[in-house]
Short mmCIF file of C-alpha atoms and ligand atoms in Angstrom, two decimals:
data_model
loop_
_atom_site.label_atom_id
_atom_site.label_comp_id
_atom_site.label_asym_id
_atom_site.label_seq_id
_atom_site.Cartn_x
_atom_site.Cartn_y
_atom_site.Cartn_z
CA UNK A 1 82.96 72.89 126.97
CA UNK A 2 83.55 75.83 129.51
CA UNK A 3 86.36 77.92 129.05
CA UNK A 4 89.34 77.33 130.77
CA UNK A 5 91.39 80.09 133.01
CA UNK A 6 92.65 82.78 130.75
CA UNK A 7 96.49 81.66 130.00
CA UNK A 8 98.48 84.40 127.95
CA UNK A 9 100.48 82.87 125.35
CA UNK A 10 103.53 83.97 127.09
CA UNK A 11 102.93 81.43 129.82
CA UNK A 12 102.37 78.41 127.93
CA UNK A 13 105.77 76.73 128.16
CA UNK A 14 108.75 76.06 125.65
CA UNK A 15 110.25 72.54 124.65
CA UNK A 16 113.38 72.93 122.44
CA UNK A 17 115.59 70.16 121.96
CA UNK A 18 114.56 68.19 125.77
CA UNK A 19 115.21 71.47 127.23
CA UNK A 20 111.85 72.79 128.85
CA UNK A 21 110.67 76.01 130.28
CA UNK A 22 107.69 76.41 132.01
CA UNK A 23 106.47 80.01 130.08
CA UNK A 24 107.70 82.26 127.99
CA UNK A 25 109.22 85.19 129.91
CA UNK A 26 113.12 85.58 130.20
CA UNK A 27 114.96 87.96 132.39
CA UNK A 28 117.13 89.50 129.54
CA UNK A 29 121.39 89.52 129.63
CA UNK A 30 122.67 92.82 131.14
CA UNK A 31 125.69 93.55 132.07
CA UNK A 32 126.98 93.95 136.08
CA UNK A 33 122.37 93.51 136.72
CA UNK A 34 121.39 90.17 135.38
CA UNK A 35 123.83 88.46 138.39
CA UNK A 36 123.26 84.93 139.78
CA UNK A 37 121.20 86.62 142.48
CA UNK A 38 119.12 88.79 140.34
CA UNK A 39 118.63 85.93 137.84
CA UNK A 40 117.64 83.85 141.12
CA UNK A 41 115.28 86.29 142.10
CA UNK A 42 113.36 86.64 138.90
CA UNK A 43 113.12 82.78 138.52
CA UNK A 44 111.57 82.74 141.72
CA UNK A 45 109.32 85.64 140.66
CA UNK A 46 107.79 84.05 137.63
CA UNK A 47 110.65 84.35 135.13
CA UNK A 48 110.79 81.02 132.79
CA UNK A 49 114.69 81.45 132.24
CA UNK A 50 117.02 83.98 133.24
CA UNK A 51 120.30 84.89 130.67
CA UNK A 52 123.39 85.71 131.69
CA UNK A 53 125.57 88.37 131.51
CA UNK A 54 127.78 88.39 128.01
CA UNK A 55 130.50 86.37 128.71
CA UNK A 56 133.62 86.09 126.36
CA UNK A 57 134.61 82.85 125.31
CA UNK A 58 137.95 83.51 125.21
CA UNK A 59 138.01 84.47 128.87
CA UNK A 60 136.03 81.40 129.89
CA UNK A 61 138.66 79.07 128.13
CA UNK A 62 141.64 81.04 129.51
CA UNK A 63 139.54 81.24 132.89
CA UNK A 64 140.03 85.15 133.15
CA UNK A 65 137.03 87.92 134.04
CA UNK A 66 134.03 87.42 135.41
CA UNK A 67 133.12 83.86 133.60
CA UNK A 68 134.54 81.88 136.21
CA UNK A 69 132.44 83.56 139.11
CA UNK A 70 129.17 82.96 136.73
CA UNK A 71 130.50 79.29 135.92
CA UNK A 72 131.02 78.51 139.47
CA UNK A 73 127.32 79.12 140.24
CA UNK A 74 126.19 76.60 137.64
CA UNK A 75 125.54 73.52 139.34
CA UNK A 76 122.43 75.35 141.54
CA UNK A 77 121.15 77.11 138.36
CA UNK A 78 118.19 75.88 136.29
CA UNK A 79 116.73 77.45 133.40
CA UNK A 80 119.36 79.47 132.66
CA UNK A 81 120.83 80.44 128.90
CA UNK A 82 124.85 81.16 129.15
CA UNK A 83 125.68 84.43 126.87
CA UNK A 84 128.57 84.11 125.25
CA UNK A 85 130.36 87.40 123.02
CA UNK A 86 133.17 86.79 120.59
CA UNK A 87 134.03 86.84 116.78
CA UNK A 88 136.23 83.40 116.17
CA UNK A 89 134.36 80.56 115.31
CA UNK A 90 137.24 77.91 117.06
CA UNK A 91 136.86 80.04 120.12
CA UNK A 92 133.13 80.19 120.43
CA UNK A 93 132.85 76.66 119.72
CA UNK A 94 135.44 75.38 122.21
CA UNK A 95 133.73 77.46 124.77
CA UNK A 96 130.68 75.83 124.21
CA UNK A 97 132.16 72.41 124.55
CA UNK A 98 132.97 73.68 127.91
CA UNK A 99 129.65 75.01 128.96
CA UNK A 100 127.81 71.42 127.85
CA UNK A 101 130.51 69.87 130.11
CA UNK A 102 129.47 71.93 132.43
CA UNK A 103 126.03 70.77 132.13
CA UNK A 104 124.91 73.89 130.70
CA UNK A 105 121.96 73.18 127.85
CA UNK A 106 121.41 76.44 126.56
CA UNK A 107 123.78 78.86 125.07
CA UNK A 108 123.02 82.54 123.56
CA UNK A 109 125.10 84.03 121.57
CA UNK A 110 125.27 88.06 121.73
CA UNK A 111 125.35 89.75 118.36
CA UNK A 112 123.30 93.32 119.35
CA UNK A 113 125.74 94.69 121.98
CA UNK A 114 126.77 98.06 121.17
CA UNK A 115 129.77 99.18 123.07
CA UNK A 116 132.80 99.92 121.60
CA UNK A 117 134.67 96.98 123.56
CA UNK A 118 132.64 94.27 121.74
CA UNK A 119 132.75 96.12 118.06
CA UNK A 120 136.95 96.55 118.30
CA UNK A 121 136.65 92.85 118.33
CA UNK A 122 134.48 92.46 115.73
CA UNK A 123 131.98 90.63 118.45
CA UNK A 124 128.11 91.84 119.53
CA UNK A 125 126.71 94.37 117.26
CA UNK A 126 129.64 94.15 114.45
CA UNK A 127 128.27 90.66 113.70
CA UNK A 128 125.01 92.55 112.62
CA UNK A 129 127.23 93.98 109.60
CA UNK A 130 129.19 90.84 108.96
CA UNK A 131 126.37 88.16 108.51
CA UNK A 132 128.76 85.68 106.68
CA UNK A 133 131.00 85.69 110.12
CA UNK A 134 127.40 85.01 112.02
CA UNK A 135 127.03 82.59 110.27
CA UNK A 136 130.24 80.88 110.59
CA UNK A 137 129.99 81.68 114.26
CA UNK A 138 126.64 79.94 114.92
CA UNK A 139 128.11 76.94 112.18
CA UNK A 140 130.63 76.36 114.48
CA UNK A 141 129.13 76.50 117.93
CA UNK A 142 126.16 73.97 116.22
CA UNK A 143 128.80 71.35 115.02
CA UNK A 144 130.08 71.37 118.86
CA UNK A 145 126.88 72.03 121.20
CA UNK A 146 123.65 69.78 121.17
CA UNK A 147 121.69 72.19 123.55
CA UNK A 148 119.30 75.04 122.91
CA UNK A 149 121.31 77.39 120.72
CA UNK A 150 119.99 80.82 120.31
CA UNK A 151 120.86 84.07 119.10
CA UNK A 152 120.27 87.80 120.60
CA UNK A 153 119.81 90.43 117.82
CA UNK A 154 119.69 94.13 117.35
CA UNK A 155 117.65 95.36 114.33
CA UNK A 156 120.67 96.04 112.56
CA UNK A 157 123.39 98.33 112.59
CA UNK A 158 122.04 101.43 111.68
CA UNK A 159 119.12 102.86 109.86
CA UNK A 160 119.94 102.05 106.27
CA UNK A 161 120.40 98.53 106.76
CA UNK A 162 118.02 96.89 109.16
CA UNK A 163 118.54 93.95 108.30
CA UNK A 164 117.24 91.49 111.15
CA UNK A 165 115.28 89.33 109.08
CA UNK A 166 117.82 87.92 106.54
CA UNK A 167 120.16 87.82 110.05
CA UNK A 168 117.57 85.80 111.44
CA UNK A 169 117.22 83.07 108.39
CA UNK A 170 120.63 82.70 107.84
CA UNK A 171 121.48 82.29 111.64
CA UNK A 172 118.18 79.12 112.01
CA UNK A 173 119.76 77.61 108.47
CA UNK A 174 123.11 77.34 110.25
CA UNK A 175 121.17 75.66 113.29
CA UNK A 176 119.86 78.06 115.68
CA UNK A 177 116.88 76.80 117.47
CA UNK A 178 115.79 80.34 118.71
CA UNK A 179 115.95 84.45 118.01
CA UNK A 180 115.98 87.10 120.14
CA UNK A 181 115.58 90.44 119.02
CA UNK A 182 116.07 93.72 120.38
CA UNK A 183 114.11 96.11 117.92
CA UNK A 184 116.61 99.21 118.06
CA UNK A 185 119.57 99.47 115.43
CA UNK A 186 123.24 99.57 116.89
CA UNK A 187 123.30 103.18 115.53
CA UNK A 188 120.82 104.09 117.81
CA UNK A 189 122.18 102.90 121.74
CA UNK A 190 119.28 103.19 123.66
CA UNK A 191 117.48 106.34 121.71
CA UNK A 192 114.36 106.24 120.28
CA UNK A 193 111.72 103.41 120.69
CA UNK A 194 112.32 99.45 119.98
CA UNK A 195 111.08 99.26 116.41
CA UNK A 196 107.68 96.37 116.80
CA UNK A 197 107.31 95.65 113.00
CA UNK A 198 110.69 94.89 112.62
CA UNK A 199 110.35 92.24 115.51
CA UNK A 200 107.14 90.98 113.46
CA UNK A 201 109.02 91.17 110.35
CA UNK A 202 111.93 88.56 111.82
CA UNK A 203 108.96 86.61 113.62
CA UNK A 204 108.01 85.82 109.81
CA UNK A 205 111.15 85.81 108.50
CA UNK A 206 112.08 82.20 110.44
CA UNK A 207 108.12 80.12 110.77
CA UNK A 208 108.28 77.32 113.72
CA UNK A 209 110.98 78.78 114.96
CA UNK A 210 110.50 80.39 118.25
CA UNK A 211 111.27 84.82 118.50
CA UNK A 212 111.56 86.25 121.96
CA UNK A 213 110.78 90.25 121.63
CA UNK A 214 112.35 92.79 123.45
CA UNK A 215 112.69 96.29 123.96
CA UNK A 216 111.00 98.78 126.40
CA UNK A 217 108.83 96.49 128.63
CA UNK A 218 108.28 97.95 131.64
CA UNK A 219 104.50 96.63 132.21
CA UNK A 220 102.46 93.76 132.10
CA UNK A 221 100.27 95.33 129.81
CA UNK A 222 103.59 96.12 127.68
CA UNK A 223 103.48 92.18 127.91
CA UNK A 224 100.56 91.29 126.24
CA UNK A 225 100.70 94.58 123.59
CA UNK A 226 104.34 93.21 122.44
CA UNK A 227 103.38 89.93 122.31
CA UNK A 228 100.35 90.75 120.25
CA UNK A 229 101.47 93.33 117.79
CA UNK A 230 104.94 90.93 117.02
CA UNK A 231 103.12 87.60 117.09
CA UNK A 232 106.68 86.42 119.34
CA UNK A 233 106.75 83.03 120.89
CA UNK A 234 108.13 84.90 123.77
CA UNK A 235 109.12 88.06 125.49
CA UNK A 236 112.74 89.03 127.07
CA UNK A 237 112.36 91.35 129.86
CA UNK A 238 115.58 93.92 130.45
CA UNK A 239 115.20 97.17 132.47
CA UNK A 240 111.90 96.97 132.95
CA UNK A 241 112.72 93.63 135.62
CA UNK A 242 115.59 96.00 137.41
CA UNK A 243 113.93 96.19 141.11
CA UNK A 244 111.26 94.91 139.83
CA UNK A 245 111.13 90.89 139.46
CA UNK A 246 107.39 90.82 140.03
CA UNK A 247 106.68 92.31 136.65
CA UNK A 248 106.86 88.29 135.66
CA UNK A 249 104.60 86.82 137.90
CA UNK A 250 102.32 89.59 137.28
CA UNK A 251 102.34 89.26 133.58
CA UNK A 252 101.86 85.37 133.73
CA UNK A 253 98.79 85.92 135.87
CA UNK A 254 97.72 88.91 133.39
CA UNK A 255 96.48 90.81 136.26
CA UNK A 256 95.05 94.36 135.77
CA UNK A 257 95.57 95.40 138.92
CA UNK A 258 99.58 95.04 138.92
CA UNK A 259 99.40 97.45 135.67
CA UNK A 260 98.85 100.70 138.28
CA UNK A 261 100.39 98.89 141.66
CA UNK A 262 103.63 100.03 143.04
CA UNK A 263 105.05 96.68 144.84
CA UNK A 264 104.15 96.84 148.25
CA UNK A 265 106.91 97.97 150.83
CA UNK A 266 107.33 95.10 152.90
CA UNK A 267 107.42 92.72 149.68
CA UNK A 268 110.24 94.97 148.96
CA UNK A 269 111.92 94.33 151.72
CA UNK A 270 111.47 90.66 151.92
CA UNK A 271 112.73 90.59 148.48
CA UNK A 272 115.88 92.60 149.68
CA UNK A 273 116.75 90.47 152.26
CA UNK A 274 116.71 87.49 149.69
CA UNK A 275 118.95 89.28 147.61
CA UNK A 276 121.07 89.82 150.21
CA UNK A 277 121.28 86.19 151.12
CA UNK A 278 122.39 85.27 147.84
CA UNK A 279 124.65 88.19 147.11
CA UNK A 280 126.52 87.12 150.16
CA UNK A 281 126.97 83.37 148.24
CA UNK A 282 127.36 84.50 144.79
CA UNK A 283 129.11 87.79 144.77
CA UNK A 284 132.94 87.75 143.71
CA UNK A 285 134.59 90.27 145.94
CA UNK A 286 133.44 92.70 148.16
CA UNK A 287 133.70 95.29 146.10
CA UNK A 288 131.65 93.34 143.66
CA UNK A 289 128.86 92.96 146.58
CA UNK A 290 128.70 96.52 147.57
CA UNK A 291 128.23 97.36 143.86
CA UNK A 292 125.69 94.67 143.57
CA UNK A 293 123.96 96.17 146.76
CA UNK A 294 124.10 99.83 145.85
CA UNK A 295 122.12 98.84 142.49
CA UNK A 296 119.55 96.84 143.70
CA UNK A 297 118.81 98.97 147.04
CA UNK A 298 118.26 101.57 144.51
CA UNK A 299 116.06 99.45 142.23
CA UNK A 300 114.00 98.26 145.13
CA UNK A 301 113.36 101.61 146.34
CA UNK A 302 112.39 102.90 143.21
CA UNK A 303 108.64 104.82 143.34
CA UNK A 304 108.65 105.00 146.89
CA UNK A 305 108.20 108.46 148.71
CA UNK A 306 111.52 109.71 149.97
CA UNK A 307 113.04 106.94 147.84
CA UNK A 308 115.86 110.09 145.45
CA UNK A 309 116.82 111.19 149.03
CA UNK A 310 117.64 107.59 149.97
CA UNK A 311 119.41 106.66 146.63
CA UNK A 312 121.48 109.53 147.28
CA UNK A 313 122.21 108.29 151.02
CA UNK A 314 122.89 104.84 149.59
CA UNK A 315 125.31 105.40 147.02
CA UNK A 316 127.68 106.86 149.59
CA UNK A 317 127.96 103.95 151.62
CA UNK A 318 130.38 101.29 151.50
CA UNK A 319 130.51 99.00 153.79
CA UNK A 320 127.69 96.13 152.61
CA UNK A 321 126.22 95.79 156.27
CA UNK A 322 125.91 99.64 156.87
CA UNK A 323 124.17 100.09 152.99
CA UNK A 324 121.49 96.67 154.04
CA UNK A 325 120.76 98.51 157.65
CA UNK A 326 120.11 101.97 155.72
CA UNK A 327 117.72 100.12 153.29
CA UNK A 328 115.87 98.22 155.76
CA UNK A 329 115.22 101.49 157.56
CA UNK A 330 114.25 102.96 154.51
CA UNK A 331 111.92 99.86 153.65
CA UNK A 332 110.39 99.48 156.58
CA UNK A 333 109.55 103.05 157.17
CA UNK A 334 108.52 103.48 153.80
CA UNK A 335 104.56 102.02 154.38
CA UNK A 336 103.95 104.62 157.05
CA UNK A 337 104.99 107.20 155.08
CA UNK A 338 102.91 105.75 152.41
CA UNK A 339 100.22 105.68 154.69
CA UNK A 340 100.68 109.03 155.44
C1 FMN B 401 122.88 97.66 132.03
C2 FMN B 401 122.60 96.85 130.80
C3 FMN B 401 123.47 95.84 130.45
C4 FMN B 401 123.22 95.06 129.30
N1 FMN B 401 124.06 94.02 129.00
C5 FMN B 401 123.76 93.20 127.95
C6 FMN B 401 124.53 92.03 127.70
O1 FMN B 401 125.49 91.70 128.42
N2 FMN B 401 124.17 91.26 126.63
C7 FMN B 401 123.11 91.58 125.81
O2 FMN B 401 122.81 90.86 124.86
N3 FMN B 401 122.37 92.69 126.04
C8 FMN B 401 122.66 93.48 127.10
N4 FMN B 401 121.84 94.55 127.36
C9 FMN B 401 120.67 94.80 126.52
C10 FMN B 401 119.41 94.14 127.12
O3 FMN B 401 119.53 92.74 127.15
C11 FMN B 401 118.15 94.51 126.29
O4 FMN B 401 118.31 94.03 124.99
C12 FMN B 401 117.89 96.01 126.23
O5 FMN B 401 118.06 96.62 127.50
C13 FMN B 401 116.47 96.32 125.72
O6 FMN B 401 115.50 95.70 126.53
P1 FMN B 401 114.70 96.50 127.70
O7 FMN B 401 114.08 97.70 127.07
O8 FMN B 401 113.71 95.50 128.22
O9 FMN B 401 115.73 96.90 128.72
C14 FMN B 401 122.09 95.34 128.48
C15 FMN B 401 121.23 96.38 128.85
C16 FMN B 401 121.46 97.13 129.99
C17 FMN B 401 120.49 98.22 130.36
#
């Protein structure tokens, strides 16, 4: 029988509980960057789902903070997870009641994040050091939520007890249907590298169920070495997507080429203007747009000769029209000087 085009693991897709996904890729949650735009954006650029933000449940029932804004761009959104932070098992599981009403069918919840906000609360990474409360967390939101239920973890709190993979079984006995894991310990922020045999340690510690790796992608090929040295399902894509949605599409395609290529100029721009299309539908406030703006101007100029002196020209602006003029300029100028 000939051999069939090469297809990367990664781009096979993912049936959990009726909910499908046509590869393996996700655009990770992150905080004030993984916006309905952004999340738009790398769906259209290859991504197979896209995660929200970390919302808190107890905002989304009392209909405070920046839940509502995310909730209100539901109905358009497919293949999308809903990230949800919080530490009482009533809450979390009321909240996700809401979401299925909603018609959302797949709900993460975050127990990795590190800031100081979450841990007061005994939410995101404290969970990591409380696995009897993650358990009753995930218990709860199971007994209330018949959609893809997964779970985004940090190696574990600090270096002495990385304890991931007895997270990881107790979480799928309580009814998880999927792990993410983010190979650094809570200890360590964003220093040092995201720990591989760890991920392949938790990739063992749960068999059938499906282990999206994360930490440090920035490549394709950073793709396929995960991937390969974890033996994930899937991989969850955070920084390395910021400005840079095509890392997907080139990663589903495994192409060599895209592992040297800086995007090209005008796909930059063309991928601008999109955002800038749905900023102006999705976007809260203003100020929340000009923010949004500033970020992603920056992202998409990232690489790009003359690109510091721009940031630095862009982050001064405020008015949203004045900062998309200044970045088309820059965009559109930017092949010549390229050329040049
Ligand atoms: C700006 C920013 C915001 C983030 N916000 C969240 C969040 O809301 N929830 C979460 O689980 N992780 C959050 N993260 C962590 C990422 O999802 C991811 O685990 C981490 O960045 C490592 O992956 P990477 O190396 O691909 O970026 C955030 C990361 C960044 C950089």
């Amino acid at each position: 029988m000939p051999n069939g085009p090469f297809q990367p693991s990664w781009a096979r897709p993912l049936e959990i509980r009726g909910v499908r996904i046509p590869n393996r890729l996700v655009l990770a949650p992150m905080s004030g960057v993984s916006t309905p735009a952004a999340r738009s954006i790398a769906r259209d650029a290859g991504a197979g789902l896209a995660v929200t933000e970390a919302l808190s449940a107890r905002a989304l029932l009392a209909g405070r903070g920046p839940a509502p804004v995310a909730l209100a761009n539901l109905p358009v959104e497919e293949r999308l997870a809903v990230q949800l932070f919080g530490s009482e098992p009533e809450v979390l599981a009321d909240a996700c009641q809401q979401l299925a009403e909603r018609g959302v069918s797949w709900i993460d919840l975050n127990a990795g994040c590190p800031v100081k906000k979450f841990i007061r609360q005994g939410a995101g990474a404290a969970l990591l050091r409380d696995p009897s409360r993650l358990a009753r967390l995930v218990a709860a939101m199971r007994a209330r939520f018949d959609g893809v239920l997964s779970v985004k973890l940090r190696a574990g709190w600090d270096a002495s007890t990385r304890n991931a993979p007895d997270l990881a079984r107790r979480i799928v006995d309580e009814g998880a249907d999927l792990v993410a894991i983010h190979g650094r310990t809570r200890a360590q922020k964003y220093r040092g590298a995201s720990d591989r045999a760890l991920i392949r340690e938790v990739v063992r510690a749960v068999p059938g169920i499906p282990v999206l790796a994360n930490g440090d992608v920035v490549t394709p090929a950073d793709v396929a070495s995960l991937a390969r040295q974890t033996g994930a399902a899937g991989v969850m894509i955070g920084r390395g997507a910021i400005g840079n949605p095509w890392i997907f599409g080139s990663a589903l395609a495994g192409d060599p080429e895209a592992e040297t290529a800086l995007p090209d100029p005008a796909l930059r721009l063309r991928t601008l203007e999109r955002h800038v299309e749905l900023v102006n539908r999705t976007a809260a406030d203003p100020e929340a747009r000009t923010r949004e703006l500033r970020r992603y101007a920056a992202a998409y100029s990232r690489g790009l000769p003359g690109g510091r002196h721009f940031r630095v020209r862009a982050m001064a602006v405020r008015e949203p029209e004045d900062l998309v003029a200044l970045t088309r300029d820059f965009l559109s100028g930017a092949g010549s000087r390229e050329a040049a």
